[in-house]
Amino acid sequence: MKIRNIDFGYRPVAFAPMEDVSDPSFRRICKEQGADLMYTEFVSADGLIREASKTVKKLDIADSERPVGIQIYGKDPESMVAAAQMVEQAKPDLIDINFGCPVKKIAGKGAGAGLLQNIPLMVEITRRVVDAVNLPVTVKTRLGWDDTDKPIVDIAERLQDVGIEAITIHGRTRSQMYKGEADWSLIGEVKNNPRMHIPVIGNGDIDSPQKAVQMFDRYGVDAVMIGRATIGNPWIFSQTKHYIATGELLPQPSVVERVELIKRHLQYSLDWKGDVVGVFEMRTHLSNYFKGLPNFKETRARLVTEKDPKVILQILDDIAERWG
C-alpha cells in the first residue's frame, strides 16, 4: 500500500487512534512490535486553536514512530482548516480527519461520527482541509449513523473526489458504538467499487493474526487497523506481521518477556508525562497486560493503585519471579 510517496509494504497493519491509549509512550511500544502506521490520539480543532496545553501536547511526535499521522476533529470548516495548518507545522507524515468517533461529547455536538448526519458538511470540511495543506489527508469514518442509513459507499466516493488519499472504515454505525459485530461486507463494497482508486483500510474486531489475514483475503482491503485489541497486547502487531509473512503463529510472550516490555512502556510514559501523570495513565495498560494469569486479582489491584514508580517496578519483578 502507498499513500502518496509513503510505501507501507505488503499488507500493512495500522494502530488505531484511541483517546487516552495511543499516546507517544504506547505508540513507541506498538512501533517496536511492528506497527506499520499509527495515529495520535484525536486532536480537537477548537482546542488547538485556543492553544490549550493538553491539546497542543498531542502534536508531539518522534521520528522513531514514523510514518505517523495526526488526527483532528471538529465541525466548523474554518476551525478545521486553521487546525490542519497548525498540525502541518508539527511535520507528521499525514493528516487524518476523524469522522468516526461515536462518543456523545463529540458526536453529540456534531463532530466525529456526528457528521454522518450532515454529509455535505463532512465533504466541505474535507475539501477545505485538503486545499489548505500540502500533506496527504486521510479520513477515518463509519458505515453511517444507524442501521437505517449506511451510505459509506457514496461517502467514500465523495471524499475521494475532494482529494483524500486513503480512507479507514470502521465496520459499525455510530449507533452501534462498539457493540455487536463489525460489518466488513460494506468495507468490501467500498474497496471493490470500480470508482475507488485510493487505499481502503478496514477496522473493527481484528483481535488475532488469523482475523487480520481473513479480512485481507475476503475483502481485499489495502491495510487493516487494530484498536482495542492492542490494549495489554501490543505484540499483536509482531504476531500478525509474522503470520502474514509466514503463515505461522508465534507463541504468546512469556511472563518475563511481558514484564520487560511493560518496564519499557512505563519508562516511556514517565519520560513523557512525569511520575504522577505517567503512572496514572499507565493504569489502563497495567490492568490488561497480565490477563489470564491465575490468582492474579490481588496483585493486579496493587499494580493499578500504586503511585510510586519504584514500587511498581518491584511489583513487576515479583510477578516475573512468581509467574515466570
Short mmCIF file of N, CA and C in Angstrom, two decimals, residues 81-167:
data_model
loop_
_atom_site.label_atom_id
_atom_site.label_comp_id
_atom_site.label_asym_id
_atom_site.label_seq_id
_atom_site.Cartn_x
_atom_site.Cartn_y
_atom_site.Cartn_z
N VAL A 81 -9.69 24.01 9.13
CA VAL A 81 -8.62 24.47 8.26
C VAL A 81 -7.48 25.06 9.09
N ALA A 82 -7.83 25.90 10.06
CA ALA A 82 -6.80 26.51 10.90
C ALA A 82 -6.04 25.45 11.68
N ALA A 83 -6.76 24.46 12.21
CA ALA A 83 -6.12 23.38 12.97
C ALA A 83 -5.21 22.56 12.07
N ALA A 84 -5.67 22.25 10.87
CA ALA A 84 -4.85 21.45 9.94
C ALA A 84 -3.56 22.18 9.60
N GLN A 85 -3.64 23.48 9.44
CA GLN A 85 -2.43 24.24 9.14
C GLN A 85 -1.47 24.26 10.33
N MET A 86 -2.00 24.29 11.54
CA MET A 86 -1.15 24.19 12.73
C MET A 86 -0.52 22.81 12.82
N VAL A 87 -1.32 21.78 12.53
CA VAL A 87 -0.81 20.41 12.57
C VAL A 87 0.32 20.23 11.56
N GLU A 88 0.19 20.82 10.40
CA GLU A 88 1.21 20.67 9.38
C GLU A 88 2.57 21.15 9.87
N GLN A 89 2.57 22.15 10.75
CA GLN A 89 3.83 22.67 11.30
C GLN A 89 4.53 21.65 12.19
N ALA A 90 3.77 20.69 12.73
CA ALA A 90 4.37 19.64 13.56
C ALA A 90 5.04 18.56 12.72
N LYS A 91 4.87 18.64 11.40
CA LYS A 91 5.53 17.77 10.43
C LYS A 91 5.20 16.27 10.60
N PRO A 92 3.92 15.92 10.71
CA PRO A 92 3.58 14.50 10.62
C PRO A 92 3.71 14.05 9.17
N ASP A 93 3.51 12.76 8.93
CA ASP A 93 3.56 12.25 7.56
C ASP A 93 2.23 12.44 6.85
N LEU A 94 1.16 12.54 7.61
CA LEU A 94 -0.15 12.80 7.02
C LEU A 94 -1.08 13.37 8.08
N ILE A 95 -2.19 13.92 7.61
CA ILE A 95 -3.22 14.46 8.48
C ILE A 95 -4.49 13.62 8.28
N ASP A 96 -5.07 13.17 9.37
CA ASP A 96 -6.28 12.36 9.30
C ASP A 96 -7.44 13.14 9.91
N ILE A 97 -8.61 13.04 9.30
CA ILE A 97 -9.80 13.69 9.82
C ILE A 97 -10.70 12.64 10.45
N ASN A 98 -11.09 12.88 11.69
CA ASN A 98 -11.92 11.95 12.43
C ASN A 98 -13.39 12.24 12.16
N PHE A 99 -14.02 11.36 11.37
CA PHE A 99 -15.46 11.39 11.17
C PHE A 99 -16.09 10.11 11.73
N GLY A 100 -15.43 9.53 12.74
CA GLY A 100 -15.89 8.23 13.23
C GLY A 100 -16.11 8.11 14.72
N CYS A 101 -15.57 9.05 15.52
CA CYS A 101 -15.70 8.90 16.97
C CYS A 101 -17.17 8.96 17.37
N PRO A 102 -17.67 7.92 18.08
CA PRO A 102 -19.09 7.86 18.39
C PRO A 102 -19.49 8.43 19.73
N VAL A 103 -18.52 8.82 20.59
CA VAL A 103 -18.87 9.19 21.95
C VAL A 103 -19.72 10.46 21.97
N LYS A 104 -20.59 10.53 22.94
CA LYS A 104 -21.60 11.59 22.97
C LYS A 104 -21.00 12.98 22.99
N LYS A 105 -19.93 13.18 23.76
CA LYS A 105 -19.38 14.52 23.91
C LYS A 105 -18.77 15.05 22.62
N ILE A 106 -18.53 14.16 21.65
CA ILE A 106 -18.02 14.58 20.34
C ILE A 106 -19.10 14.46 19.27
N ALA A 107 -19.61 13.25 19.08
CA ALA A 107 -20.63 13.03 18.05
C ALA A 107 -21.91 13.80 18.35
N GLY A 108 -22.26 13.88 19.63
CA GLY A 108 -23.48 14.58 20.01
C GLY A 108 -23.43 16.08 19.75
N LYS A 109 -22.23 16.59 19.55
CA LYS A 109 -22.06 18.02 19.27
C LYS A 109 -21.79 18.27 17.78
N GLY A 110 -21.97 17.23 16.97
CA GLY A 110 -21.86 17.40 15.53
C GLY A 110 -20.50 17.18 14.94
N ALA A 111 -19.54 16.72 15.74
CA ALA A 111 -18.20 16.40 15.23
C ALA A 111 -18.04 14.88 15.19
N GLY A 112 -16.86 14.40 14.78
CA GLY A 112 -16.65 12.96 14.73
C GLY A 112 -17.73 12.28 13.90
N ALA A 113 -18.29 11.20 14.44
CA ALA A 113 -19.35 10.48 13.73
C ALA A 113 -20.62 11.30 13.60
N GLY A 114 -20.73 12.39 14.37
CA GLY A 114 -21.89 13.26 14.23
C GLY A 114 -22.05 13.81 12.83
N LEU A 115 -20.94 13.94 12.10
CA LEU A 115 -21.01 14.47 10.74
C LEU A 115 -21.60 13.46 9.76
N LEU A 116 -21.83 12.23 10.17
CA LEU A 116 -22.55 11.27 9.33
C LEU A 116 -24.01 11.68 9.17
N GLN A 117 -24.46 12.64 9.99
CA GLN A 117 -25.81 13.18 9.83
C GLN A 117 -25.82 14.43 8.95
N ASN A 118 -24.65 14.85 8.52
CA ASN A 118 -24.55 16.03 7.67
C ASN A 118 -23.42 15.80 6.66
N ILE A 119 -23.67 14.94 5.71
CA ILE A 119 -22.61 14.53 4.78
C ILE A 119 -22.13 15.69 3.90
N PRO A 120 -23.01 16.59 3.45
CA PRO A 120 -22.48 17.74 2.70
C PRO A 120 -21.45 18.55 3.50
N LEU A 121 -21.69 18.72 4.81
CA LEU A 121 -20.71 19.44 5.64
C LEU A 121 -19.44 18.61 5.79
N MET A 122 -19.56 17.30 5.95
CA MET A 122 -18.39 16.42 6.01
C MET A 122 -17.53 16.60 4.77
N VAL A 123 -18.17 16.59 3.61
CA VAL A 123 -17.44 16.74 2.35
C VAL A 123 -16.79 18.11 2.26
N GLU A 124 -17.52 19.15 2.68
CA GLU A 124 -16.99 20.51 2.62
C GLU A 124 -15.79 20.68 3.53
N ILE A 125 -15.87 20.16 4.76
CA ILE A 125 -14.73 20.22 5.67
C ILE A 125 -13.52 19.54 5.04
N THR A 126 -13.76 18.37 4.48
CA THR A 126 -12.66 17.61 3.88
C THR A 126 -12.03 18.38 2.72
N ARG A 127 -12.86 18.92 1.85
CA ARG A 127 -12.35 19.68 0.71
C ARG A 127 -11.52 20.86 1.17
N ARG A 128 -12.00 21.58 2.17
CA ARG A 128 -11.30 22.75 2.66
C ARG A 128 -9.95 22.37 3.27
N VAL A 129 -9.92 21.29 4.04
CA VAL A 129 -8.67 20.86 4.67
C VAL A 129 -7.67 20.40 3.60
N VAL A 130 -8.13 19.61 2.63
CA VAL A 130 -7.25 19.15 1.56
C VAL A 130 -6.63 20.33 0.83
N ASP A 131 -7.43 21.34 0.55
CA ASP A 131 -6.94 22.51 -0.19
C ASP A 131 -5.99 23.38 0.63
N ALA A 132 -6.05 23.25 1.97
CA ALA A 132 -5.30 24.16 2.84
C ALA A 132 -3.91 23.66 3.19
N VAL A 133 -3.64 22.38 2.96
CA VAL A 133 -2.35 21.81 3.39
C VAL A 133 -1.67 21.08 2.24
N ASN A 134 -0.39 20.84 2.42
CA ASN A 134 0.38 20.12 1.40
C ASN A 134 0.55 18.64 1.72
N LEU A 135 0.32 18.27 2.97
CA LEU A 135 0.45 16.87 3.37
C LEU A 135 -0.71 16.03 2.83
N PRO A 136 -0.51 14.72 2.71
CA PRO A 136 -1.65 13.86 2.38
C PRO A 136 -2.71 13.93 3.47
N VAL A 137 -3.96 13.97 3.07
CA VAL A 137 -5.08 13.97 4.01
C VAL A 137 -5.84 12.66 3.86
N THR A 138 -6.11 12.02 4.99
CA THR A 138 -6.89 10.79 5.02
C THR A 138 -8.10 11.00 5.94
N VAL A 139 -9.02 10.05 5.89
CA VAL A 139 -10.24 10.14 6.70
C VAL A 139 -10.49 8.80 7.38
N LYS A 140 -10.97 8.86 8.62
CA LYS A 140 -11.47 7.67 9.31
C LYS A 140 -12.94 7.90 9.65
N THR A 141 -13.79 6.95 9.25
CA THR A 141 -15.22 7.12 9.48
C THR A 141 -15.88 5.77 9.71
N ARG A 142 -17.22 5.79 9.76
CA ARG A 142 -18.02 4.59 10.00
C ARG A 142 -18.99 4.37 8.83
N LEU A 143 -19.76 3.31 8.93
CA LEU A 143 -20.67 2.94 7.84
C LEU A 143 -21.79 3.94 7.65
N GLY A 144 -22.19 4.59 8.73
CA GLY A 144 -23.31 5.52 8.70
C GLY A 144 -23.73 5.84 10.12
N TRP A 145 -24.83 6.57 10.26
CA TRP A 145 -25.29 6.97 11.58
C TRP A 145 -25.96 5.82 12.32
N ASP A 146 -26.86 5.09 11.64
CA ASP A 146 -27.55 3.96 12.27
C ASP A 146 -27.91 2.94 11.20
N ASP A 147 -28.63 1.89 11.60
CA ASP A 147 -28.92 0.80 10.68
C ASP A 147 -29.85 1.19 9.54
N THR A 148 -30.55 2.31 9.67
CA THR A 148 -31.47 2.73 8.61
C THR A 148 -30.75 3.41 7.46
N ASP A 149 -29.49 3.79 7.67
CA ASP A 149 -28.77 4.53 6.64
C ASP A 149 -27.28 4.26 6.76
N LYS A 150 -26.75 3.52 5.79
CA LYS A 150 -25.32 3.20 5.77
C LYS A 150 -24.74 3.62 4.42
N PRO A 151 -24.53 4.92 4.25
CA PRO A 151 -24.15 5.44 2.92
C PRO A 151 -22.66 5.44 2.65
N ILE A 152 -21.91 4.52 3.26
CA ILE A 152 -20.46 4.61 3.20
C ILE A 152 -19.90 4.51 1.79
N VAL A 153 -20.55 3.76 0.90
CA VAL A 153 -20.03 3.65 -0.48
C VAL A 153 -20.05 5.02 -1.15
N ASP A 154 -21.16 5.74 -0.99
CA ASP A 154 -21.28 7.08 -1.56
C ASP A 154 -20.34 8.07 -0.86
N ILE A 155 -20.27 7.96 0.48
CA ILE A 155 -19.39 8.86 1.23
C ILE A 155 -17.94 8.70 0.76
N ALA A 156 -17.50 7.46 0.61
CA ALA A 156 -16.11 7.22 0.21
C ALA A 156 -15.82 7.84 -1.15
N GLU A 157 -16.75 7.69 -2.08
CA GLU A 157 -16.56 8.29 -3.40
C GLU A 157 -16.44 9.81 -3.31
N ARG A 158 -17.34 10.41 -2.53
CA ARG A 158 -17.37 11.87 -2.46
C ARG A 158 -16.12 12.42 -1.76
N LEU A 159 -15.64 11.71 -0.74
CA LEU A 159 -14.41 12.16 -0.07
C LEU A 159 -13.19 11.98 -0.97
N GLN A 160 -13.18 10.89 -1.72
CA GLN A 160 -12.10 10.69 -2.68
C GLN A 160 -12.11 11.82 -3.72
N ASP A 161 -13.31 12.21 -4.16
CA ASP A 161 -13.42 13.21 -5.21
C ASP A 161 -12.91 14.58 -4.77
N VAL A 162 -12.91 14.84 -3.45
CA VAL A 162 -12.38 16.14 -2.99
C VAL A 162 -10.93 16.03 -2.53
N GLY A 163 -10.32 14.86 -2.71
CA GLY A 163 -8.87 14.82 -2.59
C GLY A 163 -8.24 14.00 -1.49
N ILE A 164 -9.02 13.22 -0.70
CA ILE A 164 -8.34 12.41 0.31
C ILE A 164 -7.52 11.32 -0.38
N GLU A 165 -6.50 10.83 0.31
CA GLU A 165 -5.57 9.88 -0.30
C GLU A 165 -5.64 8.50 0.31
N ALA A 166 -6.51 8.31 1.30
CA ALA A 166 -6.82 6.99 1.84
C ALA A 166 -8.02 7.16 2.77
N ILE A 167 -8.76 6.07 2.96
CA ILE A 167 -9.90 6.10 3.87
C ILE A 167 -9.86 4.86 4.76
#
